Coordinates of C-alpha atoms in Angstrom, one line a residue:
Chain W
M1 CA 37.7 -7.7 0.4
Q2 CA 36.3 -4.0 1.5
N3 CA 33.7 -4.0 4.2
P4 CA 30.7 -2.5 3.2
Y5 CA 29.4 -1.7 6.3
Y6 CA 32.4 0.3 7.3
P7 CA 31.8 4.2 7.9
Y8 CA 34.8 6.5 7.3
P9 CA 35.2 8.7 10.3
V10 CA 34.3 12.7 10.0
R11 CA 34.3 15.7 11.4
I12 CA 31.5 17.8 11.8
D13 CA 32.9 21.3 10.4
D14 CA 30.1 23.2 10.6
I15 CA 26.7 23.3 11.3
V16 CA 24.0 25.5 10.1
V17 CA 20.0 25.6 11.7
E18 CA 18.2 25.8 8.3
T19 CA 14.5 26.5 9.5
E20 CA 12.5 28.9 11.9
D21 CA 11.3 25.3 13.5
K22 CA 14.6 24.8 14.2
N23 CA 13.7 20.8 13.2
L24 CA 16.9 20.7 9.9
K25 CA 20.0 21.6 10.5
T26 CA 23.0 21.0 7.3
F27 CA 25.7 19.3 8.8
K28 CA 29.1 19.8 7.0
F29 CA 31.1 17.0 7.6
S30 CA 35.5 16.1 6.8
F31 CA 36.9 13.2 6.4
L32 CA 39.3 12.3 9.0
N33 CA 41.6 10.2 6.6
P34 CA 41.6 12.2 3.5
E35 CA 42.3 9.2 1.2
D36 CA 38.5 8.5 2.3
E37 CA 37.3 11.5 0.1
E38 CA 38.3 9.2 -2.9
K39 CA 36.8 6.3 -2.0
F40 CA 33.5 8.4 -1.2
A41 CA 32.9 9.5 -4.9
Y42 CA 29.5 10.5 -5.3
W43 CA 26.8 11.3 -8.6
P44 CA 24.0 14.1 -7.4
G45 CA 21.2 11.9 -6.1
Q46 CA 23.0 9.5 -4.0
F47 CA 22.5 9.2 -0.5
A48 CA 24.8 7.7 2.6
E49 CA 24.2 6.0 5.9
L50 CA 25.2 8.5 8.4
S51 CA 26.9 6.5 12.2
I52 CA 26.7 7.7 15.4
A53 CA 28.5 5.5 17.3
G54 CA 26.2 4.4 20.1
L55 CA 23.2 5.1 18.1
G56 CA 23.1 4.0 15.3
E57 CA 22.6 4.6 11.9
I58 CA 20.0 6.9 9.7
P59 CA 19.8 6.8 5.1
I60 CA 20.2 10.5 4.3
G61 CA 20.5 12.1 1.1
I62 CA 23.8 13.7 -0.1
A63 CA 22.8 17.9 0.2
S64 CA 26.3 19.1 -1.6
S65 CA 27.3 18.2 -5.0
P66 CA 30.8 16.5 -6.3
T67 CA 31.5 19.8 -8.0
E68 CA 32.5 21.0 -4.0
K69 CA 35.2 19.5 -2.7
G70 CA 36.9 19.3 0.5
F71 CA 33.5 18.7 2.4
V72 CA 30.2 16.6 2.5
K73 CA 27.1 18.1 3.3
F74 CA 24.0 17.3 4.9
T75 CA 21.2 18.1 5.7
V76 CA 18.7 16.4 8.2
N77 CA 15.3 16.6 9.6
K78 CA 15.3 15.7 13.4
V79 CA 12.6 13.0 13.8
G80 CA 14.1 9.6 15.7
K81 CA 16.6 8.3 18.2
V82 CA 19.8 8.8 15.9
T83 CA 18.9 12.5 14.1
T84 CA 17.9 13.8 17.5
H85 CA 20.8 13.2 19.3
L86 CA 22.3 14.6 15.4
H87 CA 21.3 17.4 16.1
K88 CA 22.9 17.9 20.0
M89 CA 26.2 17.0 18.3
K90 CA 28.5 20.3 18.2
V91 CA 31.3 21.2 15.6
G92 CA 34.4 19.4 16.1
D93 CA 32.7 15.7 17.1
I94 CA 33.7 12.2 15.3
M95 CA 31.0 10.3 13.6
G96 CA 30.9 7.7 10.4
I97 CA 29.6 7.9 6.8
R98 CA 28.9 5.3 5.2
G99 CA 28.6 5.1 1.5
P100 CA 27.8 7.2 -1.3
L101 CA 25.1 4.5 -1.7
G102 CA 22.0 4.0 -4.4
N103 CA 21.9 5.0 -7.9
W104 CA 21.8 8.8 -9.1
Y105 CA 19.5 11.2 -11.4
P106 CA 20.4 10.0 -14.7
W107 CA 22.7 12.8 -15.4
E108 CA 24.0 10.4 -19.0
T109 CA 20.7 10.7 -19.9
L110 CA 20.1 14.7 -18.2
E111 CA 23.4 16.2 -20.7
G112 CA 22.2 18.4 -23.2
K113 CA 18.9 17.9 -21.9
N114 CA 16.1 20.6 -20.4
V115 CA 15.9 19.9 -16.4
V116 CA 12.9 21.1 -14.4
I117 CA 13.1 20.4 -11.0
I118 CA 10.3 20.5 -8.4
G119 CA 10.5 20.3 -4.7
G120 CA 8.9 20.6 -1.7
G121 CA 10.1 20.9 2.1
F122 CA 13.0 18.9 3.3
A123 CA 13.2 16.9 0.5
F124 CA 15.1 19.8 -1.6
T125 CA 18.3 18.4 -0.2
T126 CA 20.2 16.2 -3.2
L127 CA 18.2 18.7 -5.3
R128 CA 20.6 21.0 -4.3
S129 CA 22.8 18.8 -5.0
S130 CA 21.8 17.9 -8.6
I131 CA 21.3 22.3 -9.2
A132 CA 24.6 22.8 -7.9
Y133 CA 26.0 20.5 -10.4
M134 CA 24.4 21.2 -13.3
L135 CA 25.2 25.4 -12.5
E136 CA 29.2 24.1 -12.2
N137 CA 28.6 22.4 -15.5
R138 CA 26.1 24.7 -16.8
D139 CA 27.3 24.4 -20.7
K140 CA 25.9 20.2 -20.6
F141 CA 22.0 21.3 -19.9
G142 CA 19.6 23.4 -21.5
E143 CA 17.4 24.9 -19.9
I144 CA 16.9 24.5 -15.7
H145 CA 13.5 25.3 -13.8
V146 CA 13.5 24.6 -10.4
I147 CA 10.6 24.6 -9.0
Y148 CA 10.9 24.5 -5.1
G149 CA 7.9 25.3 -2.0
A150 CA 7.9 25.4 1.2
R151 CA 5.1 26.1 4.2
S152 CA 6.4 29.4 4.8
P153 CA 9.5 31.2 3.7
G154 CA 11.1 30.3 6.6
M155 CA 11.2 26.6 6.3
L156 CA 13.0 27.4 2.6
L157 CA 16.1 25.4 3.1
Y158 CA 19.5 26.7 2.1
R159 CA 17.9 30.5 1.8
E160 CA 21.0 32.3 0.9
E161 CA 21.7 30.1 -1.7
L162 CA 18.4 30.7 -3.7
A163 CA 18.4 34.2 -3.3
E164 CA 21.8 34.1 -5.4
W165 CA 20.2 31.6 -8.2
E166 CA 17.4 34.0 -8.3
K167 CA 20.1 36.5 -9.2
R168 CA 21.2 34.9 -12.4
D169 CA 20.2 34.7 -15.2
D170 CA 20.5 31.2 -16.9
L171 CA 18.5 29.3 -14.7
N172 CA 14.6 30.2 -14.5
M173 CA 13.7 30.0 -10.1
H174 CA 10.2 29.5 -8.9
I175 CA 10.3 30.0 -4.8
T176 CA 7.1 28.9 -4.1
V177 CA 5.7 29.4 -0.2
D178 CA 1.8 27.7 0.9
A179 CA 1.1 31.6 2.9
A180 CA 3.8 34.1 3.5
D181 CA 2.7 36.3 6.7
D182 CA 5.8 38.6 5.4
P183 CA 4.8 41.9 3.7
D184 CA 8.2 41.5 1.5
W185 CA 8.4 38.2 0.0
K186 CA 8.9 38.7 -3.5
Y187 CA 7.9 35.1 -4.9
N188 CA 5.4 32.9 -5.8
V189 CA 2.2 32.2 -3.3
G190 CA 0.7 29.0 -3.9
F191 CA 0.8 25.0 -3.9
V192 CA 4.2 23.4 -5.7
P193 CA 1.1 21.7 -7.8
A194 CA -0.6 25.1 -8.8
I195 CA 3.2 26.9 -9.4
T196 CA 4.4 23.4 -11.6
D197 CA 1.1 24.2 -13.9
E198 CA 2.1 28.0 -13.5
K199 CA 5.8 27.7 -14.7
A200 CA 6.6 24.5 -16.0
P201 CA 7.9 24.3 -19.3
E202 CA 6.0 22.2 -21.7
A203 CA 7.2 18.7 -22.4
D204 CA 9.2 17.5 -24.8
E205 CA 11.3 14.9 -26.0
N206 CA 14.3 16.8 -24.7
T207 CA 12.4 17.9 -21.3
Y208 CA 13.1 16.3 -17.7
A209 CA 11.7 16.3 -14.6
I210 CA 12.6 15.5 -11.6
I211 CA 10.1 15.4 -8.5
C212 CA 11.5 15.1 -4.9
G213 CA 9.2 15.9 -2.1
P214 CA 6.2 14.8 0.2
P215 CA 3.6 12.0 -0.8
I216 CA 1.0 14.8 -0.7
M217 CA 2.7 17.3 -3.4
I218 CA 3.8 14.4 -5.6
K219 CA 0.2 12.8 -5.4
F220 CA -0.8 16.5 -6.6
T221 CA 1.7 17.8 -9.5
Q222 CA 1.6 14.4 -11.0
P223 CA -1.4 15.4 -13.2
V224 CA -0.3 18.6 -13.7
L225 CA 2.9 16.8 -15.5
D226 CA 0.2 14.7 -16.9
A227 CA -1.7 17.5 -18.3
R228 CA 1.5 18.6 -19.6
G229 CA 2.3 16.1 -21.7
Y230 CA 5.4 14.5 -20.0
A231 CA 6.0 10.3 -21.0
H232 CA 6.6 8.8 -17.2
D233 CA 9.7 8.1 -18.5
H234 CA 10.5 11.9 -18.5
I235 CA 9.2 12.3 -15.1
I236 CA 12.5 11.1 -11.9
M237 CA 11.2 10.7 -8.8
S238 CA 13.3 9.5 -5.5
L239 CA 12.6 7.4 -3.0
E240 CA 12.5 6.7 0.6
N241 CA 12.0 3.7 2.8
R242 CA 13.1 2.1 5.8
M243 CA 17.1 0.9 5.6
K244 CA 19.4 -0.4 7.5
C245 CA 22.4 -2.2 5.3
G246 CA 21.9 0.2 2.5
I247 CA 23.6 -2.1 -0.1
G248 CA 20.7 -4.3 -1.1
M249 CA 21.2 -7.2 2.3
C250 CA 18.8 -6.8 4.8
S251 CA 15.4 -6.6 2.7
H252 CA 14.3 -3.7 4.7
C253 CA 13.3 -1.5 2.3
N254 CA 12.3 -3.5 -1.0
V255 CA 9.2 -2.5 -3.1
G256 CA 8.2 -5.3 -5.1
P257 CA 11.0 -6.9 -6.6
V258 CA 13.0 -4.1 -6.4
F259 CA 15.6 -2.1 -3.2
V260 CA 15.7 1.3 -3.0
C261 CA 19.0 1.7 -1.2
K262 CA 20.5 -0.4 -4.5
D263 CA 18.1 -0.4 -7.3
G264 CA 17.0 3.4 -6.7
P265 CA 16.0 5.3 -4.7
V266 CA 15.8 7.2 -8.0
F267 CA 13.6 5.8 -10.5
T268 CA 11.5 6.8 -13.4
L269 CA 7.7 6.9 -13.0
D270 CA 7.3 4.3 -16.0
R271 CA 9.3 2.1 -14.0
L272 CA 7.7 2.3 -10.7
N273 CA 4.1 1.8 -12.5
Q274 CA 5.0 -1.5 -12.8
L275 CA 5.8 -2.2 -9.2
P276 CA 3.8 -2.4 -5.9
K277 CA 3.0 1.1 -3.8
E278 CA 5.1 -0.3 -0.8
Y279 CA 6.6 3.0 -0.2
Chain X
M1 CA 34.8 -39.4 -8.0
K2 CA 35.8 -40.6 -4.8
C3 CA 33.9 -42.6 -2.2
I4 CA 35.1 -43.2 1.3
K5 CA 33.6 -45.9 3.6
I6 CA 33.2 -44.6 7.5
D7 CA 32.5 -47.8 9.9
K8 CA 30.4 -46.2 12.1
K9 CA 32.8 -47.2 15.0
Q10 CA 34.9 -44.5 13.3
W11 CA 32.7 -42.0 13.5
A12 CA 33.0 -40.8 16.8
G13 CA 36.7 -41.1 16.9
G14 CA 36.8 -39.1 13.9
L15 CA 34.6 -36.1 14.4
E16 CA 36.9 -35.8 17.6
T17 CA 39.9 -36.2 15.4
A18 CA 38.5 -33.6 13.3
A19 CA 37.2 -31.1 16.2
S20 CA 41.5 -30.7 16.8
T21 CA 41.5 -28.5 13.1
Y22 CA 37.4 -27.4 13.3
R23 CA 34.0 -26.2 15.0
L24 CA 31.9 -28.6 14.6
F25 CA 28.3 -28.1 13.9
G26 CA 25.5 -30.3 13.6
P27 CA 21.8 -31.2 15.1
V28 CA 21.8 -31.6 19.0
K29 CA 18.7 -31.9 21.5
S30 CA 18.4 -28.8 22.9
G31 CA 15.3 -28.7 26.2
E32 CA 12.4 -30.3 23.9
V33 CA 13.6 -29.5 20.3
Y34 CA 16.7 -30.1 18.3
E35 CA 19.1 -27.6 17.2
F36 CA 21.6 -27.3 14.9
A37 CA 24.6 -26.2 17.2
A38 CA 28.3 -25.7 17.9
L39 CA 29.1 -29.8 19.0
A40 CA 30.7 -29.4 22.7
P41 CA 33.6 -31.2 23.3
G42 CA 32.8 -34.6 22.8
R43 CA 29.3 -34.7 21.4
E44 CA 28.3 -36.5 18.6
P45 CA 25.4 -35.3 16.4
D46 CA 22.4 -37.2 16.3
M47 CA 22.1 -38.1 13.2
A48 CA 18.8 -39.4 13.1
V49 CA 17.1 -36.5 13.5
Q50 CA 15.8 -35.1 10.5
N51 CA 15.0 -31.1 10.0
T52 CA 16.1 -29.1 12.9
R53 CA 13.5 -27.0 14.5
T54 CA 15.9 -23.9 13.6
S55 CA 17.5 -24.4 10.2
P56 CA 21.8 -24.4 10.7
R57 CA 21.1 -21.2 8.6
S58 CA 22.9 -19.6 12.2
V59 CA 26.3 -21.8 10.9
V60 CA 27.3 -19.0 8.8
Y61 CA 24.8 -16.2 9.6
P62 CA 24.5 -16.3 13.6
Q63 CA 21.2 -14.6 15.1
A64 CA 23.3 -12.1 16.3
E65 CA 26.5 -11.2 15.0
V66 CA 29.1 -8.4 16.2
M67 CA 30.0 -6.4 12.9
F68 CA 32.1 -3.5 14.9
E69 CA 33.6 -2.6 18.5
Y70 CA 34.5 1.1 19.5
T71 CA 34.7 3.1 22.5
T72 CA 33.0 6.3 23.3
D73 CA 35.7 7.5 25.5
E74 CA 37.0 11.0 24.3
N75 CA 40.4 10.5 26.2
D76 CA 40.7 7.0 23.7
P77 CA 42.1 8.5 20.1
D78 CA 40.2 6.1 18.1
A79 CA 36.5 7.3 20.1
H80 CA 33.6 7.2 18.0
V81 CA 35.3 4.8 15.1
M82 CA 33.9 1.3 14.0
K83 CA 37.1 -1.0 14.7
E84 CA 35.9 -4.9 13.2
P85 CA 36.5 -7.3 16.0
E86 CA 39.3 -9.5 15.8
T87 CA 38.6 -13.7 14.9
D88 CA 41.1 -16.2 15.3
E89 CA 38.4 -18.7 15.1
K90 CA 39.0 -22.5 13.5
P91 CA 36.9 -22.8 10.4
R92 CA 33.8 -24.3 11.1
A93 CA 32.3 -28.0 9.7
A94 CA 28.5 -28.7 9.4
I95 CA 27.8 -32.1 10.2
G96 CA 25.1 -33.8 9.4
I97 CA 23.8 -31.0 7.7
R98 CA 20.5 -32.4 5.0
P99 CA 20.5 -31.3 1.5
C100 CA 18.1 -28.8 1.3
D101 CA 19.4 -26.9 4.1
A102 CA 22.9 -26.6 2.3
Y103 CA 21.3 -25.8 -1.2
S104 CA 19.6 -22.9 1.5
F105 CA 23.0 -21.2 1.6
V106 CA 23.5 -21.6 -2.2
L107 CA 19.8 -19.5 -2.8
V108 CA 20.9 -16.8 0.0
R109 CA 24.7 -16.3 -1.7
R110 CA 22.8 -14.3 -4.5
N111 CA 21.4 -12.1 -1.9
F112 CA 24.6 -11.4 0.6
D113 CA 27.5 -12.3 -2.4
S114 CA 26.4 -9.8 -5.5
A115 CA 27.5 -8.0 -8.4
E116 CA 28.0 -4.8 -6.3
H117 CA 28.4 -6.0 -2.7
Q118 CA 30.1 -8.7 -0.9
D119 CA 29.1 -9.4 2.8
V120 CA 32.2 -9.5 4.6
Y121 CA 30.9 -11.1 7.4
W122 CA 28.4 -13.9 5.7
L123 CA 31.1 -14.4 3.6
R124 CA 33.7 -15.1 5.4
N125 CA 31.7 -17.7 7.3
Y126 CA 30.3 -19.3 4.1
E127 CA 33.9 -19.7 2.6
E128 CA 35.3 -21.4 6.2
T129 CA 32.4 -23.8 6.7
T130 CA 32.5 -27.0 5.1
F131 CA 29.3 -29.0 4.8
I132 CA 29.3 -32.7 5.3
G133 CA 25.8 -33.2 4.6
Q134 CA 24.0 -36.1 5.4
A135 CA 21.4 -37.9 2.9
C136 CA 17.6 -38.3 3.8
H137 CA 16.5 -42.0 3.9
N138 CA 13.0 -40.8 5.3
P139 CA 11.8 -38.0 4.4
C140 CA 9.4 -36.1 6.1
S141 CA 5.3 -35.6 5.3
T142 CA 5.8 -32.1 4.5
C143 CA 9.2 -32.2 3.2
F144 CA 9.1 -31.2 -1.0
C145 CA 12.6 -30.7 -1.5
T146 CA 12.0 -32.0 -5.2
T147 CA 9.5 -29.8 -6.5
A148 CA 11.6 -26.4 -4.7
G149 CA 14.7 -27.5 -6.8
C150 CA 16.6 -29.8 -4.8
G151 CA 16.3 -33.1 -3.4
P152 CA 17.3 -36.3 -0.8
F153 CA 20.3 -36.8 -2.4
H154 CA 20.5 -33.2 -3.7
E155 CA 24.1 -32.1 -3.8
A156 CA 24.5 -28.2 -4.5
G157 CA 26.0 -26.7 -1.6
L158 CA 27.7 -29.6 -0.1
D159 CA 31.2 -30.9 0.2
V160 CA 30.8 -34.2 1.2
L161 CA 27.4 -36.3 1.1
L162 CA 27.3 -39.6 3.2
A163 CA 24.3 -41.8 2.3
D164 CA 23.5 -44.8 5.5
A165 CA 24.3 -47.8 5.0
G166 CA 23.5 -49.6 8.0
D167 CA 27.4 -50.2 10.0
H168 CA 28.5 -48.0 7.9
Y169 CA 27.9 -44.9 6.1
V170 CA 29.0 -44.2 2.1
A171 CA 30.8 -40.9 2.0
R172 CA 30.6 -39.1 -1.2
V173 CA 33.4 -36.5 -1.5
L174 CA 32.3 -33.9 -3.4
T175 CA 35.0 -31.3 -3.1
D176 CA 38.6 -30.3 -2.1
K177 CA 36.9 -28.8 1.2
G178 CA 35.4 -32.2 1.5
E179 CA 38.8 -34.1 0.7
T180 CA 40.8 -31.8 3.6
F181 CA 37.8 -32.6 6.0
M182 CA 38.1 -36.3 5.6
K183 CA 41.6 -36.5 6.0
A184 CA 41.5 -34.3 8.9
A185 CA 39.2 -37.2 10.3
G186 CA 41.3 -39.3 9.5
W187 CA 38.6 -41.3 7.3
D188 CA 40.5 -42.8 4.7
A189 CA 39.0 -45.8 3.2
G190 CA 38.7 -44.6 0.0
I191 CA 36.7 -47.7 -2.1
D192 CA 34.7 -47.9 -5.5
C193 CA 31.5 -45.6 -5.5
P194 CA 28.6 -48.0 -5.4
D195 CA 26.3 -45.8 -8.1
Q196 CA 24.3 -48.4 -8.7
E197 CA 23.3 -49.0 -5.0
W198 CA 23.5 -45.3 -5.0
E199 CA 20.8 -44.4 -7.1
G200 CA 18.5 -47.0 -5.6
W201 CA 18.8 -45.1 -2.4
K202 CA 17.9 -41.9 -4.1
T203 CA 15.2 -42.8 -5.8
A204 CA 13.8 -44.8 -2.7
A205 CA 13.8 -41.4 -1.3
Q206 CA 12.8 -39.5 -3.7
E207 CA 10.1 -41.4 -4.2
K208 CA 8.9 -40.8 -0.7
I209 CA 8.0 -37.6 -0.9
V210 CA 4.5 -37.0 -1.6
S211 CA 3.8 -33.3 -1.4
E212 CA 4.9 -31.2 -4.4
V213 CA 4.7 -27.4 -5.4
A214 CA 3.9 -26.2 -8.7
T215 CA 6.5 -23.4 -9.7
D216 CA 6.4 -23.7 -13.7
R217 CA 4.2 -20.4 -14.3
L218 CA 5.6 -18.0 -11.5
A219 CA 8.2 -16.6 -13.6
N220 CA 5.8 -15.4 -16.8
I221 CA 3.1 -14.4 -14.4
D222 CA 2.8 -10.3 -14.3
T223 CA 4.2 -9.1 -10.8
L224 CA 2.0 -6.6 -10.4
A225 CA -1.3 -8.8 -11.1
L226 CA 0.3 -10.9 -8.7
H227 CA 0.5 -8.7 -5.7
D228 CA -3.0 -7.5 -6.7
A229 CA -4.6 -10.8 -7.0
G230 CA -7.3 -11.6 -4.6
F231 CA -6.2 -14.4 -2.3
W232 CA -3.8 -12.4 -0.3
D233 CA -6.6 -11.3 2.2
D234 CA -7.9 -15.2 2.5
A235 CA -4.2 -16.3 2.8
A236 CA -3.4 -14.1 5.6
F237 CA -6.8 -14.5 7.1
S238 CA -5.5 -16.8 10.3
C239 CA -2.3 -15.0 10.4
I240 CA -0.6 -13.7 13.5
N241 CA 2.4 -12.2 12.5
C242 CA 4.3 -14.5 15.2
G243 CA 7.5 -14.2 12.6
T244 CA 8.0 -18.2 13.5
C245 CA 8.7 -18.9 9.7
T246 CA 11.0 -16.8 9.0
Y247 CA 12.8 -17.3 12.0
L248 CA 12.6 -21.5 11.1
C249 CA 13.3 -20.8 7.8
P250 CA 16.6 -21.5 6.3
T251 CA 16.4 -19.3 2.8
C252 CA 15.3 -15.9 5.1
W253 CA 18.2 -13.6 5.2
C254 CA 16.7 -10.3 6.1
F255 CA 18.4 -8.2 9.1
D256 CA 18.5 -5.7 11.5
I257 CA 21.5 -3.5 12.7
Q258 CA 21.7 -2.4 16.1
D259 CA 24.6 -0.1 18.6
E260 CA 24.6 -1.6 22.0
N261 CA 26.5 0.1 25.1
K262 CA 27.6 -0.8 28.0
G263 CA 29.0 2.2 29.7
R264 CA 31.4 3.4 27.0
K265 CA 32.0 0.5 25.3
G266 CA 29.6 -0.8 21.9
I267 CA 29.0 -3.2 19.8
R268 CA 27.6 -2.9 16.1
Y269 CA 26.0 -5.9 15.5
R270 CA 23.7 -7.4 13.6
C271 CA 20.2 -9.7 14.0
W272 CA 17.5 -11.6 12.1
D273 CA 15.0 -9.6 11.6
S274 CA 11.1 -10.3 9.9
C275 CA 9.5 -9.2 7.2
M276 CA 6.3 -10.3 9.7
F277 CA 7.0 -7.6 11.9
P278 CA 5.5 -3.9 11.8
L279 CA 8.3 -2.1 12.8
F280 CA 10.4 -3.9 9.8
T281 CA 8.8 -1.6 7.5
L282 CA 8.4 1.8 9.7
H283 CA 9.2 4.9 8.8
G284 CA 10.4 8.0 10.5
S285 CA 7.5 10.1 10.0
G286 CA 5.0 7.5 10.7
H287 CA 4.1 6.1 7.8
N288 CA 4.1 2.8 7.2
P289 CA 4.5 1.0 3.7
R290 CA 3.1 -2.5 4.7
G291 CA 1.3 -1.7 8.0
D292 CA -1.2 -4.2 7.2
K293 CA -1.0 -8.1 7.9
T294 CA -2.3 -9.0 4.7
Q295 CA 0.5 -6.6 3.5
R296 CA 3.3 -8.6 5.3
V297 CA 2.1 -12.4 4.8
R298 CA 2.1 -11.3 0.6
Q299 CA 5.9 -9.8 1.0
R300 CA 6.8 -13.0 2.4
F301 CA 5.4 -14.9 -0.3
M302 CA 6.0 -12.9 -2.9
H303 CA 9.6 -12.7 -1.8
K304 CA 10.4 -16.3 -1.3
L305 CA 8.2 -16.8 -5.0
K306 CA 8.0 -14.0 -7.2
Y307 CA 10.5 -11.7 -6.7
Y308 CA 13.2 -13.8 -6.7
V309 CA 12.3 -15.3 -9.5
D310 CA 12.4 -12.0 -10.9
R311 CA 15.9 -10.8 -9.6
Y312 CA 17.3 -13.6 -9.7
E313 CA 16.1 -15.9 -12.6
N314 CA 17.4 -19.2 -11.0
G315 CA 14.1 -20.9 -9.0
I316 CA 12.4 -20.0 -6.1
Q317 CA 13.4 -18.8 -3.0
C318 CA 12.2 -22.0 -1.1
V319 CA 13.8 -25.4 -0.9
G320 CA 11.2 -27.5 0.0
C321 CA 12.3 -28.1 3.6
G322 CA 8.6 -27.9 5.3
R323 CA 9.7 -26.0 8.6
C324 CA 7.3 -23.5 8.5
V325 CA 4.5 -26.1 6.9
Q326 CA 5.3 -27.7 10.4
H327 CA 5.6 -24.8 12.8
C328 CA 3.1 -22.2 11.7
P329 CA 0.9 -22.3 14.7
V330 CA -2.3 -21.4 12.3
N331 CA -1.5 -24.2 9.4
I332 CA -0.8 -21.5 6.4
D333 CA 0.7 -23.6 4.3
I334 CA 3.4 -22.6 1.6
R335 CA 2.9 -25.4 -0.6
N336 CA -1.1 -24.2 -0.7
V337 CA 0.0 -20.6 -1.2
C338 CA 2.7 -21.2 -3.6
N339 CA 0.3 -23.6 -5.6
L340 CA -2.6 -20.5 -6.0
M341 CA 0.3 -18.4 -6.9
N342 CA 1.4 -20.2 -9.5
S343 CA -2.3 -21.3 -10.9
F344 CA -3.1 -17.6 -10.9
G345 CA -4.5 -16.2 -14.0
E346 CA -5.3 -19.7 -15.2
A347 CA -9.0 -20.1 -16.6
E348 CA -9.9 -22.3 -13.9
S349 CA -7.9 -21.2 -10.8
C350 CA -9.0 -22.1 -7.3
S351 CA -9.8 -18.7 -5.2
V352 CA -9.7 -20.4 -1.5
A353 CA -6.7 -20.4 0.4

């Protein structure tokens, strides 16, 4: 019987400081045992437990795409004991990854459909995975819109990649910041809900929205989508809750009868409407 | 069905013989209270005890259990890599476990042995344990097992069920595992099962159970409506969030995972946790989805009596042992709460917890 609590040993291959406050870093890992990479076959939207011996584990969304081989990437906000230690670690250090865990964005349903990605702040990680995946399988999807906002230009994740995506003609990028003091800032200024109102396509049977961001962004974006006529089974969200096991055993992350770790983290708004707001 | 007569004069000797093959657990006095614990060599289980203070869940699911070992010594080629600890222990046998407690493992297994994931630690311990049950001829006043899916002579989850017949036990051998244990104990006096007498004992015991819960409507009540019911503040009012109920309960399974270091060596272990504690759900951001006491009390009862019912469609996550009723310091009674929940939405439902 495979031990679902066993973290695959990995090496840190690269560390990128993502944001101007230096609170977000992207870690690129490679598996010490190549066969573990095959076992770690994942879909965009899934997460994993990053494990540091002596400190513990943290559940983090996978930022790389399964179309990117030879490594996995996670962008980690410095918050608590494990993440603070991780931020001090160096290239070459050994740690562990346990997963992939949870469900993923409904790629079978999304095939052939228009997809509107709406993200805010550092919740953009699994959305980054999703965009990279869709671009690699571009013919499988209809129109793609990406609305991504952060507090300031320096707080946007993956800035170089965003700039490349801006240049593409098969992707509608709508980058925005709450405020910019950079006179050369050439993208949008405004909160995500406002930009969504301005840029998101009209709702139809073939258009799905994936929203991932801070609660305040979701709270004000949802009415915009409602006004646009997006059906709640066409709005897809990803939840977070405190977790330990990641496999539906320890019961920390339950929201009513479902576990965020195992039955989620991805839910349609339609499903969330039937659950207590304990997240 | 195979039955064996165990003369009580052969009881201690049989256990001693079995102890060479099994690690024995049973009810024993520990300080002021009875625990279901490992039996020291030569120590007999106290078969007169009804419900031990803590449930026998620790036989399969210890309060703290090592999952991995590691070293952070950079000179070690396996530094920072998790290693499963070696286990070469003998199989376990739970002696004198009550039918409700044995049945609790059947309920808890649904969590630890799911279609998607198997908890290797729980399953390994469960599968290597033989459950030698003891029927309850004189249930406690707080027992409500007969309306909670089991009963004083319930057999599910047991390998052997003993009934006390004065100077001897009648042992009903229910599984191959049970038969193996009986052989290891040297108890081999096969008899014709006294079915009629057994039924009489069983009926008499069931009739002594005076408290009940109603669970018939739970499955069909809307989950969200029940979650938002008006009685939760009242139900939770006196709770001090001590967590006693969750630690004594045989069907509570929540756990935490922690790393503990000594020098450069360490262990990753898990330990029981409790949904009664605010830390249980606290996010790194400071947000807490169940920061209020009422939310946590509601979680405990909703989990046992509604979410579990919804998820597994196989009854409630409670066996009616009554421990939480007996030991709650502020007299919160799951039977009352269950009946409140079950009557939710009825025309004339009682609104006071």
